[in-house]
Amino acid sequence: MGRVSISQAWAETAAALRRDSRLFAPVALAFLVLPGTLSDLGSPRATLPPGAAGALWSLLLLIVVIASLVGQLTIQWLALTPS
């Protein structure tokens, strides 16, 4: 196995961001920022007793987790494939 160079990895990451920045930003906003914000806004408050949040919170959390996973995989795919 070859040597790992942090500076080379950083240079390749910067090049990928320059090349595909118009794709990374909307994907990150749609699949990472928006679901995270929605889950924070819809989270049960600390004053509620345990279990009072109900099925709606569980469903929202499941959707957020799936959207975040899709967003992370999409960004990785965009970074690893050539334009």
Short mmCIF file of N, CA and C in Angstrom, two decimals:
data_model
loop_
_atom_site.label_atom_id
_atom_site.label_comp_id
_atom_site.label_asym_id
_atom_site.label_seq_id
_atom_site.Cartn_x
_atom_site.Cartn_y
_atom_site.Cartn_z
N MET A 1 0.84 -1.16 0.00
CA MET A 1 0.00 0.00 0.00
C MET A 1 0.90 1.24 0.00
N GLY A 2 0.47 2.24 -0.74
CA GLY A 2 1.26 3.46 -0.86
C GLY A 2 1.14 4.35 0.36
N ARG A 3 1.95 5.37 0.37
CA ARG A 3 1.93 6.33 1.48
C ARG A 3 0.72 7.25 1.36
N VAL A 4 0.20 7.64 2.48
CA VAL A 4 -0.93 8.55 2.53
C VAL A 4 -0.41 9.96 2.75
N SER A 5 -0.81 10.87 1.88
CA SER A 5 -0.38 12.24 1.98
C SER A 5 -1.59 13.13 2.23
N ILE A 6 -1.60 13.77 3.39
CA ILE A 6 -2.72 14.65 3.73
C ILE A 6 -2.78 15.84 2.78
N SER A 7 -1.63 16.37 2.40
CA SER A 7 -1.63 17.53 1.50
C SER A 7 -2.15 17.15 0.12
N GLN A 8 -1.83 15.95 -0.36
CA GLN A 8 -2.35 15.51 -1.65
C GLN A 8 -3.87 15.29 -1.57
N ALA A 9 -4.34 14.69 -0.48
CA ALA A 9 -5.78 14.49 -0.30
C ALA A 9 -6.51 15.83 -0.23
N TRP A 10 -5.91 16.81 0.44
CA TRP A 10 -6.53 18.14 0.53
C TRP A 10 -6.57 18.81 -0.84
N ALA A 11 -5.49 18.67 -1.61
CA ALA A 11 -5.45 19.27 -2.95
C ALA A 11 -6.51 18.63 -3.86
N GLU A 12 -6.67 17.31 -3.77
CA GLU A 12 -7.69 16.64 -4.58
C GLU A 12 -9.10 17.04 -4.15
N THR A 13 -9.31 17.21 -2.86
CA THR A 13 -10.62 17.64 -2.37
C THR A 13 -10.94 19.05 -2.84
N ALA A 14 -9.96 19.93 -2.76
CA ALA A 14 -10.16 21.31 -3.22
C ALA A 14 -10.45 21.35 -4.72
N ALA A 15 -9.77 20.51 -5.48
CA ALA A 15 -10.01 20.46 -6.92
C ALA A 15 -11.42 19.96 -7.21
N ALA A 16 -11.89 18.95 -6.48
CA ALA A 16 -13.24 18.43 -6.68
C ALA A 16 -14.29 19.48 -6.31
N LEU A 17 -14.04 20.23 -5.25
CA LEU A 17 -14.98 21.28 -4.87
C LEU A 17 -15.02 22.40 -5.90
N ARG A 18 -13.86 22.77 -6.43
CA ARG A 18 -13.85 23.80 -7.48
C ARG A 18 -14.57 23.30 -8.73
N ARG A 19 -14.36 22.05 -9.06
CA ARG A 19 -14.93 21.48 -10.28
C ARG A 19 -16.45 21.35 -10.18
N ASP A 20 -16.95 20.87 -9.04
CA ASP A 20 -18.37 20.55 -8.92
C ASP A 20 -19.08 21.31 -7.81
N SER A 21 -18.63 22.51 -7.51
CA SER A 21 -19.23 23.25 -6.40
C SER A 21 -20.70 23.57 -6.64
N ARG A 22 -21.09 23.71 -7.88
CA ARG A 22 -22.50 24.00 -8.18
C ARG A 22 -23.39 22.79 -7.93
N LEU A 23 -22.80 21.60 -7.81
CA LEU A 23 -23.57 20.41 -7.48
C LEU A 23 -23.56 20.12 -5.99
N PHE A 24 -22.42 20.35 -5.34
CA PHE A 24 -22.30 20.03 -3.92
C PHE A 24 -23.22 20.88 -3.05
N ALA A 25 -23.29 22.16 -3.31
CA ALA A 25 -24.07 23.06 -2.46
C ALA A 25 -25.56 22.71 -2.43
N PRO A 26 -26.23 22.53 -3.58
CA PRO A 26 -27.66 22.19 -3.51
C PRO A 26 -27.92 20.82 -2.87
N VAL A 27 -27.05 19.86 -3.13
CA VAL A 27 -27.23 18.53 -2.53
C VAL A 27 -27.07 18.63 -1.02
N ALA A 28 -26.05 19.35 -0.57
CA ALA A 28 -25.84 19.50 0.87
C ALA A 28 -27.00 20.24 1.53
N LEU A 29 -27.50 21.27 0.89
CA LEU A 29 -28.62 22.01 1.46
C LEU A 29 -29.89 21.16 1.51
N ALA A 30 -30.17 20.44 0.44
CA ALA A 30 -31.41 19.67 0.35
C ALA A 30 -31.40 18.44 1.24
N PHE A 31 -30.27 17.75 1.31
CA PHE A 31 -30.26 16.47 2.00
C PHE A 31 -29.60 16.48 3.38
N LEU A 32 -28.89 17.54 3.73
CA LEU A 32 -28.23 17.59 5.03
C LEU A 32 -28.74 18.73 5.89
N VAL A 33 -28.76 19.94 5.37
CA VAL A 33 -29.13 21.11 6.17
C VAL A 33 -30.64 21.15 6.43
N LEU A 34 -31.44 21.00 5.40
CA LEU A 34 -32.89 21.09 5.54
C LEU A 34 -33.45 20.01 6.47
N PRO A 35 -33.12 18.74 6.29
CA PRO A 35 -33.65 17.74 7.23
C PRO A 35 -33.17 17.96 8.66
N GLY A 36 -31.92 18.37 8.84
CA GLY A 36 -31.43 18.65 10.18
C GLY A 36 -32.18 19.79 10.85
N THR A 37 -32.46 20.82 10.08
CA THR A 37 -33.21 21.95 10.60
C THR A 37 -34.63 21.54 10.97
N LEU A 38 -35.27 20.77 10.10
CA LEU A 38 -36.63 20.31 10.39
C LEU A 38 -36.68 19.43 11.63
N SER A 39 -35.68 18.57 11.79
CA SER A 39 -35.69 17.72 12.98
C SER A 39 -35.45 18.53 14.25
N ASP A 40 -34.63 19.58 14.17
CA ASP A 40 -34.42 20.43 15.34
C ASP A 40 -35.69 21.21 15.69
N LEU A 41 -36.38 21.69 14.67
CA LEU A 41 -37.61 22.44 14.93
C LEU A 41 -38.73 21.55 15.46
N GLY A 42 -38.74 20.29 15.02
CA GLY A 42 -39.81 19.39 15.43
C GLY A 42 -39.47 18.51 16.61
N SER A 43 -38.30 18.71 17.20
CA SER A 43 -37.89 17.83 18.30
C SER A 43 -38.75 18.07 19.54
N PRO A 44 -38.98 17.00 20.28
CA PRO A 44 -39.76 17.18 21.51
C PRO A 44 -38.95 17.98 22.52
N ARG A 45 -39.61 18.80 23.26
CA ARG A 45 -38.94 19.65 24.24
C ARG A 45 -38.58 18.84 25.48
N ALA A 46 -37.61 19.32 26.21
CA ALA A 46 -37.14 18.62 27.40
C ALA A 46 -38.20 18.59 28.50
N THR A 47 -39.18 19.46 28.42
CA THR A 47 -40.20 19.52 29.47
C THR A 47 -41.26 18.44 29.31
N LEU A 48 -41.32 17.80 28.15
CA LEU A 48 -42.31 16.75 27.94
C LEU A 48 -41.89 15.47 28.66
N PRO A 49 -42.84 14.72 29.18
CA PRO A 49 -42.47 13.46 29.80
C PRO A 49 -41.99 12.46 28.74
N PRO A 50 -41.17 11.48 29.14
CA PRO A 50 -40.68 10.50 28.17
C PRO A 50 -41.85 9.76 27.51
N GLY A 51 -41.75 9.57 26.21
CA GLY A 51 -42.79 8.86 25.47
C GLY A 51 -43.91 9.75 24.98
N ALA A 52 -43.91 11.02 25.34
CA ALA A 52 -45.00 11.91 24.94
C ALA A 52 -44.84 12.42 23.52
N ALA A 53 -43.66 12.24 22.93
CA ALA A 53 -43.42 12.76 21.59
C ALA A 53 -44.24 12.00 20.55
N GLY A 54 -44.38 10.71 20.74
CA GLY A 54 -45.26 9.94 19.88
C GLY A 54 -44.62 9.48 18.58
N ALA A 55 -45.48 8.94 17.74
CA ALA A 55 -45.04 8.33 16.49
C ALA A 55 -44.63 9.38 15.46
N LEU A 56 -45.19 10.56 15.54
CA LEU A 56 -44.85 11.60 14.56
C LEU A 56 -43.37 11.96 14.66
N TRP A 57 -42.84 12.10 15.86
CA TRP A 57 -41.42 12.40 16.04
C TRP A 57 -40.56 11.26 15.51
N SER A 58 -40.97 10.03 15.77
CA SER A 58 -40.21 8.87 15.28
C SER A 58 -40.19 8.84 13.75
N LEU A 59 -41.30 9.15 13.14
CA LEU A 59 -41.37 9.18 11.68
C LEU A 59 -40.49 10.29 11.12
N LEU A 60 -40.55 11.47 11.73
CA LEU A 60 -39.71 12.58 11.29
C LEU A 60 -38.23 12.24 11.43
N LEU A 61 -37.88 11.62 12.53
CA LEU A 61 -36.48 11.24 12.74
C LEU A 61 -36.03 10.20 11.72
N LEU A 62 -36.88 9.25 11.38
CA LEU A 62 -36.54 8.25 10.36
C LEU A 62 -36.33 8.91 9.00
N ILE A 63 -37.18 9.85 8.64
CA ILE A 63 -37.04 10.55 7.37
C ILE A 63 -35.74 11.35 7.35
N VAL A 64 -35.40 12.00 8.45
CA VAL A 64 -34.16 12.78 8.54
C VAL A 64 -32.94 11.87 8.37
N VAL A 65 -32.95 10.73 9.02
CA VAL A 65 -31.82 9.81 8.92
C VAL A 65 -31.66 9.30 7.50
N ILE A 66 -32.75 8.93 6.85
CA ILE A 66 -32.67 8.44 5.47
C ILE A 66 -32.21 9.55 4.53
N ALA A 67 -32.73 10.76 4.69
CA ALA A 67 -32.32 11.88 3.84
C ALA A 67 -30.85 12.20 4.04
N SER A 68 -30.38 12.16 5.27
CA SER A 68 -28.96 12.43 5.53
C SER A 68 -28.07 11.36 4.92
N LEU A 69 -28.49 10.12 5.01
CA LEU A 69 -27.73 9.03 4.39
C LEU A 69 -27.66 9.20 2.88
N VAL A 70 -28.78 9.52 2.27
CA VAL A 70 -28.80 9.75 0.82
C VAL A 70 -27.89 10.92 0.45
N GLY A 71 -27.95 11.99 1.23
CA GLY A 71 -27.11 13.15 0.96
C GLY A 71 -25.63 12.85 1.09
N GLN A 72 -25.24 12.12 2.12
CA GLN A 72 -23.84 11.76 2.29
C GLN A 72 -23.35 10.87 1.17
N LEU A 73 -24.15 9.89 0.79
CA LEU A 73 -23.75 9.00 -0.31
C LEU A 73 -23.67 9.75 -1.63
N THR A 74 -24.58 10.69 -1.85
CA THR A 74 -24.56 11.48 -3.09
C THR A 74 -23.32 12.35 -3.16
N ILE A 75 -22.98 13.00 -2.07
CA ILE A 75 -21.79 13.84 -2.06
C ILE A 75 -20.54 13.00 -2.28
N GLN A 76 -20.48 11.83 -1.67
CA GLN A 76 -19.32 10.96 -1.89
C GLN A 76 -19.25 10.51 -3.34
N TRP A 77 -20.38 10.18 -3.91
CA TRP A 77 -20.42 9.75 -5.31
C TRP A 77 -19.96 10.89 -6.23
N LEU A 78 -20.43 12.11 -5.96
CA LEU A 78 -20.02 13.26 -6.76
C LEU A 78 -18.53 13.51 -6.65
N ALA A 79 -17.98 13.32 -5.46
CA ALA A 79 -16.55 13.58 -5.25
C ALA A 79 -15.67 12.50 -5.89
N LEU A 80 -16.16 11.27 -5.95
CA LEU A 80 -15.33 10.18 -6.43
C LEU A 80 -15.41 9.93 -7.93
N THR A 81 -16.48 10.37 -8.57
CA THR A 81 -16.61 10.14 -10.01
C THR A 81 -16.14 11.37 -10.77
N PRO A 82 -15.52 11.15 -11.92
CA PRO A 82 -15.11 12.31 -12.72
C PRO A 82 -16.33 13.03 -13.30
N SER A 83 -16.15 14.30 -13.60
CA SER A 83 -17.27 15.11 -14.13
C SER A 83 -17.76 14.58 -15.45
#
